[in-house]
Coordinates of C-alpha atoms and ligand atoms in Angstrom, one line a residue:
M1 CA 11.0 -129.9 101.3
E2 CA 13.4 -131.5 98.9
L3 CA 16.4 -130.3 101.0
E4 CA 14.7 -131.7 104.1
A5 CA 14.4 -135.1 102.6
Y6 CA 18.1 -135.1 101.6
L7 CA 19.1 -133.7 104.9
R8 CA 17.4 -136.6 106.8
R9 CA 19.6 -139.0 104.8
A10 CA 22.8 -137.0 105.0
I11 CA 24.1 -138.2 108.4
G12 CA 23.6 -141.9 107.8
Q13 CA 25.2 -141.5 104.4
Q14 CA 28.2 -139.7 105.9
E15 CA 27.8 -136.7 103.6
F16 CA 29.0 -134.1 106.2
H17 CA 32.5 -133.2 107.1
L18 CA 34.1 -130.5 109.0
V19 CA 36.6 -127.8 108.0
Y20 CA 38.6 -125.7 110.4
Q21 CA 39.6 -122.1 110.2
P22 CA 42.5 -120.7 112.3
I23 CA 41.9 -117.9 114.7
V24 CA 45.2 -115.9 114.9
D25 CA 46.9 -113.7 117.4
S26 CA 47.1 -110.4 115.6
H27 CA 50.4 -109.4 117.2
T28 CA 52.4 -112.7 117.0
N29 CA 50.6 -114.3 114.0
Q30 CA 50.4 -117.5 116.0
I31 CA 47.4 -119.7 115.8
A32 CA 45.4 -119.3 119.0
G33 CA 42.5 -121.6 118.1
L34 CA 40.3 -123.0 115.4
E35 CA 36.7 -122.7 114.5
C36 CA 35.0 -125.7 112.9
L37 CA 32.5 -125.2 110.2
I38 CA 30.2 -127.9 108.7
R39 CA 30.3 -128.8 105.0
W40 CA 27.7 -130.8 103.1
H41 CA 28.3 -132.2 99.6
Q42 CA 25.0 -133.7 98.5
P43 CA 25.6 -136.2 95.7
Q44 CA 22.7 -134.9 93.5
L45 CA 22.7 -131.2 94.4
G46 CA 26.4 -130.6 95.0
Y47 CA 27.7 -128.2 97.7
I48 CA 25.1 -126.7 99.9
S49 CA 26.1 -123.8 102.3
P50 CA 25.4 -124.2 106.0
A51 CA 23.7 -120.8 105.7
D52 CA 21.1 -122.6 103.6
F53 CA 20.7 -125.9 105.4
I54 CA 21.3 -125.0 109.0
P55 CA 18.0 -123.1 109.2
I56 CA 16.2 -126.1 107.7
A57 CA 17.9 -128.4 110.2
E58 CA 16.7 -126.0 112.9
E59 CA 13.1 -125.9 111.7
T60 CA 12.9 -129.7 111.4
G61 CA 14.7 -130.6 114.6
L62 CA 17.4 -132.4 112.7
I63 CA 19.8 -129.9 114.2
H64 CA 20.0 -132.0 117.4
E65 CA 21.4 -135.0 115.6
I66 CA 23.6 -132.9 113.2
G67 CA 24.8 -130.7 116.1
E68 CA 25.8 -133.7 118.2
W69 CA 27.7 -135.1 115.3
V70 CA 29.6 -131.8 114.9
L71 CA 30.5 -131.7 118.6
M72 CA 31.7 -135.3 118.6
E73 CA 33.6 -135.0 115.3
A74 CA 35.3 -131.7 116.4
C75 CA 36.4 -133.2 119.8
R76 CA 37.5 -136.4 118.2
Q77 CA 39.6 -134.6 115.6
N78 CA 41.1 -132.3 118.3
M79 CA 42.2 -135.3 120.3
I80 CA 43.8 -136.8 117.1
W81 CA 45.9 -133.6 116.7
Q82 CA 46.8 -133.5 120.4
N83 CA 47.8 -137.1 120.5
A84 CA 50.0 -136.5 117.4
G85 CA 52.0 -134.0 119.5
L86 CA 50.7 -130.9 117.7
P87 CA 50.2 -127.7 119.7
K88 CA 47.1 -128.0 121.9
L89 CA 44.4 -125.5 120.7
P90 CA 40.8 -124.9 121.5
V91 CA 38.3 -125.7 118.8
A92 CA 35.2 -123.6 118.6
V93 CA 31.9 -125.2 117.7
N94 CA 28.8 -123.2 116.5
L95 CA 25.7 -124.0 118.5
S96 CA 22.3 -123.3 117.1
S97 CA 19.5 -121.8 119.2
R98 CA 17.6 -125.1 119.2
Q99 CA 20.5 -127.0 120.7
F100 CA 21.0 -124.3 123.2
K101 CA 17.3 -124.5 124.4
D102 CA 17.7 -128.3 124.9
S103 CA 17.9 -128.9 128.6
R104 CA 20.1 -132.0 128.0
L105 CA 22.8 -130.0 126.2
S106 CA 25.4 -129.8 129.0
R107 CA 25.0 -133.5 129.7
K108 CA 25.4 -134.3 126.1
V109 CA 28.5 -132.1 125.7
Q110 CA 30.0 -133.7 128.9
S111 CA 29.5 -137.2 127.7
I112 CA 31.1 -136.3 124.4
L113 CA 34.1 -135.1 126.3
E114 CA 34.2 -138.2 128.3
E115 CA 34.0 -140.4 125.2
T116 CA 36.7 -138.6 123.3
G117 CA 38.9 -137.8 126.3
L118 CA 39.2 -134.1 125.4
P119 CA 39.7 -131.7 128.4
P120 CA 37.0 -129.0 128.5
Q121 CA 39.4 -126.1 128.0
Y122 CA 39.9 -127.3 124.4
L123 CA 36.3 -126.9 123.5
E124 CA 34.7 -123.5 122.9
L125 CA 31.0 -122.8 122.1
E126 CA 29.8 -120.0 119.8
I127 CA 26.3 -118.7 120.2
T128 CA 24.6 -116.1 118.1
E129 CA 22.7 -113.2 119.5
S130 CA 19.8 -113.7 117.2
M131 CA 18.7 -116.6 119.4
S132 CA 15.3 -115.9 120.6
M133 CA 14.8 -117.1 124.1
D134 CA 14.2 -115.6 127.5
V135 CA 17.2 -114.3 129.3
K136 CA 16.7 -116.5 132.3
T137 CA 16.6 -119.8 130.4
A138 CA 19.6 -118.8 128.3
S139 CA 21.8 -117.5 131.1
D140 CA 21.0 -120.6 133.2
A141 CA 22.1 -122.8 130.2
L142 CA 25.2 -120.7 129.8
N143 CA 26.1 -120.9 133.4
E144 CA 25.7 -124.6 133.4
L145 CA 28.1 -124.9 130.5
K146 CA 30.6 -122.6 132.0
K147 CA 30.6 -124.5 135.2
L148 CA 31.8 -127.5 133.1
G149 CA 34.8 -125.4 132.0
F150 CA 33.9 -124.3 128.5
K151 CA 34.5 -120.8 127.1
V152 CA 31.6 -119.2 125.4
A153 CA 31.8 -116.7 122.5
M154 CA 29.1 -114.5 121.2
D155 CA 29.2 -114.9 117.4
D156 CA 28.3 -112.3 114.7
F157 CA 28.2 -109.6 117.3
G158 CA 26.5 -106.4 116.2
T159 CA 24.1 -107.9 113.6
G160 CA 21.3 -109.1 115.8
Y161 CA 18.6 -107.0 117.4
S162 CA 19.8 -107.0 121.0
S163 CA 23.6 -107.1 121.1
L164 CA 24.0 -104.9 124.1
G165 CA 21.2 -106.6 126.1
Y166 CA 22.9 -110.0 125.6
L167 CA 26.3 -108.6 126.8
K168 CA 24.6 -107.3 129.9
D169 CA 22.8 -110.6 130.8
F170 CA 25.0 -113.4 129.5
P171 CA 28.2 -114.6 131.1
I172 CA 30.3 -114.8 127.9
D173 CA 34.1 -114.8 127.5
K174 CA 34.6 -113.6 123.9
M175 CA 33.0 -111.3 121.4
K176 CA 33.3 -112.1 117.7
I177 CA 32.7 -108.9 115.6
D178 CA 30.7 -109.8 112.5
Q179 CA 32.4 -109.6 109.2
A180 CA 30.0 -107.0 107.9
F181 CA 31.8 -104.4 110.1
I182 CA 35.2 -105.5 109.0
K183 CA 34.7 -105.1 105.3
G184 CA 35.9 -101.8 104.1
L185 CA 37.2 -100.9 107.5
K186 CA 39.8 -98.6 106.0
Q187 CA 37.4 -96.9 103.6
S188 CA 34.3 -96.5 105.8
P189 CA 34.7 -94.1 108.8
V190 CA 31.4 -95.4 110.1
N191 CA 32.5 -99.0 110.2
A192 CA 35.8 -97.9 111.7
A193 CA 34.1 -96.0 114.4
I194 CA 31.8 -98.9 115.2
V195 CA 34.6 -101.5 115.3
H196 CA 36.8 -99.3 117.4
T197 CA 34.0 -98.8 119.9
M198 CA 33.1 -102.4 120.0
I199 CA 36.7 -103.4 120.8
A200 CA 37.0 -100.7 123.5
M201 CA 33.7 -101.9 125.0
A202 CA 34.8 -105.6 124.9
H203 CA 37.9 -104.7 126.8
K204 CA 36.0 -102.7 129.5
L205 CA 33.9 -105.8 129.9
N206 CA 37.0 -108.0 130.2
L207 CA 36.1 -109.9 127.0
L208 CA 38.4 -111.2 124.4
V209 CA 37.7 -109.9 120.9
V210 CA 37.9 -111.7 117.6
A211 CA 37.4 -109.8 114.3
E212 CA 35.8 -112.1 111.7
G213 CA 36.2 -111.9 107.9
V214 CA 39.6 -110.3 107.9
E215 CA 40.6 -110.3 104.2
T216 CA 43.3 -107.7 103.8
E217 CA 46.6 -106.4 105.3
E218 CA 44.9 -103.0 105.6
E219 CA 42.1 -104.4 107.7
L220 CA 44.6 -106.2 109.9
Q221 CA 46.6 -103.1 110.5
V222 CA 43.5 -101.0 111.5
L223 CA 42.4 -103.8 113.9
K224 CA 45.9 -104.0 115.5
E225 CA 45.8 -100.3 116.0
Y226 CA 42.5 -100.6 117.8
G227 CA 43.9 -103.3 120.0
C228 CA 42.0 -106.3 118.6
Q229 CA 43.9 -109.4 119.9
L230 CA 42.4 -112.1 117.6
V231 CA 41.6 -112.2 114.0
Q232 CA 40.0 -114.7 111.6
G233 CA 39.6 -114.6 107.9
Y234 CA 40.8 -115.4 104.4
Y235 CA 43.8 -113.1 104.9
F236 CA 45.4 -115.8 107.1
S237 CA 43.6 -118.9 106.0
P238 CA 40.3 -120.0 104.6
P239 CA 38.6 -122.9 106.4
A240 CA 40.6 -126.1 105.5
N241 CA 40.1 -129.8 106.0
A242 CA 41.6 -131.7 109.0
E243 CA 44.6 -133.0 107.0
K244 CA 45.6 -129.5 105.8
I245 CA 45.2 -128.0 109.3
G246 CA 47.4 -130.8 110.7
E247 CA 50.1 -129.8 108.2
I248 CA 49.7 -126.1 109.2
L249 CA 49.9 -127.0 112.9
H250 CA 52.9 -129.2 112.2
K251 CA 54.8 -126.3 110.6
Y252 CA 53.7 -124.0 113.4
A253 CA 54.9 -126.5 116.0
L254 CA 58.3 -126.5 114.4
T255 CA 58.7 -122.8 114.4
I256 CA 57.8 -122.4 118.1
T257 CA 59.9 -125.3 119.5
P258 CA 62.9 -123.8 121.2
Ligands
C2E301 P1 30.0 -118.1 111.4 O1 30.0 -119.0 112.6 O2 30.0 -116.7 111.6 O3 31.3 -118.5 110.5 C1 32.1 -117.7 109.8 C2 31.7 -117.7 108.3 O4 32.5 -116.8 107.6 C3 32.0 -119.1 107.7 O5 31.1 -119.3 106.6 C4 33.4 -118.8 107.0 O6 33.7 -119.7 106.0 C5 33.2 -117.4 106.6 N1 34.5 -116.7 106.5 C6 35.7 -116.9 107.2 N2 36.6 -116.0 106.8 C7 36.1 -115.2 105.9 C8 36.5 -114.1 105.1 O7 37.7 -113.6 105.2 N3 35.6 -113.5 104.2 C9 34.4 -114.0 104.0 N4 33.6 -113.4 103.2 N5 33.9 -115.0 104.7 C10 34.7 -115.6 105.6 P2 30.3 -120.7 106.4 O8 31.3 -121.8 106.7 O9 29.6 -120.7 105.1 O10 29.3 -120.7 107.6 C11 28.2 -119.8 107.6 C12 27.5 -119.9 109.0 O11 26.8 -121.2 109.1 C13 28.4 -119.8 110.2 O12 28.7 -118.4 110.4 C14 27.5 -120.4 111.3 O13 26.6 -119.5 111.7 C15 26.8 -121.5 110.5 N6 27.5 -122.8 110.7 C16 28.6 -123.3 110.1 N7 28.9 -124.5 110.6 C17 27.9 -124.8 111.6 C18 27.7 -125.9 112.5 O14 28.5 -126.9 112.6 N8 26.6 -125.8 113.3 C19 25.8 -124.7 113.3 N9 24.8 -124.6 114.2 N10 26.0 -123.6 112.5 C20 27.0 -123.7 111.6
MG302 MG1 30.9 -119.0 114.3
MG303 MG1 30.3 -115.2 112.8
MG304 MG1 27.4 -116.3 110.9

């Protein structure tokens, strides 16, 4: 209840900001996209993890306002980078199930794009498979978003209760393998077998695959061997603020300019 009271004030008091984590092409080491992650520094309580406050925002309905702020901020920042002549990259935004169930979602997203001027191919949406909702509602919502030109990724794949069912029913573009499977990939034959199979399955379904939580060179090597195109994790970069990412993109722009 204490958190809820603080959370209600947080938007107006501008206590949130976004950090961005590069998603990297495992073969070229080039940045292929960014995922934005919300951060909250509460003046009295200090840093509070999204894993702790997003569930409260969902229960209280505050997620609508917070989620819209995240979408707007991510699109606005992406336009700033693009207008500065940096490489154009898609930014992925995490959507909570409450937002996804909101029938006005696609209209809201579209008006945010109009307001910021960001073309739809530079916004990706990440959904999690733990979202409890009927298949028809969810696939209708997804189809509507996809018609507008957004790519959709299934986040934390493999940790929910119906991963395969979701793959069957939902028109997604990308599978993000949960970091729980990546940890100890080299040491655990079980994890290795699961990850290898997930990657092969994703390819058969014409999905792009991202491995989350890649922390070591060893993990990267195994993932490359299995044909995983995209990786994300502390090994390449932790999430960083917009300024830092701008610097990274600037360097990257210089290395790829002929
Ligand atoms: P997620 O979308 O699966 O994001 C990946 C999480 O893994 C992030 O945690 C990121 O900081 C962390 N991570 C990245 N690389 C590594 C690594 O190499 N090792 C380890 N151990 N962790 C790594 P974070 O930022 O604490 O976010 C946690 C979750 O909170 C996210 O998981 C997402 O589900 C949710 N979340 C974050 N931002 C938002 C948001 O704006 N809206 C919504 N609805 N949910 C959000
Ligand atoms: Mg995510
Ligand atoms: Mg994830
Ligand atoms: Mg997660």
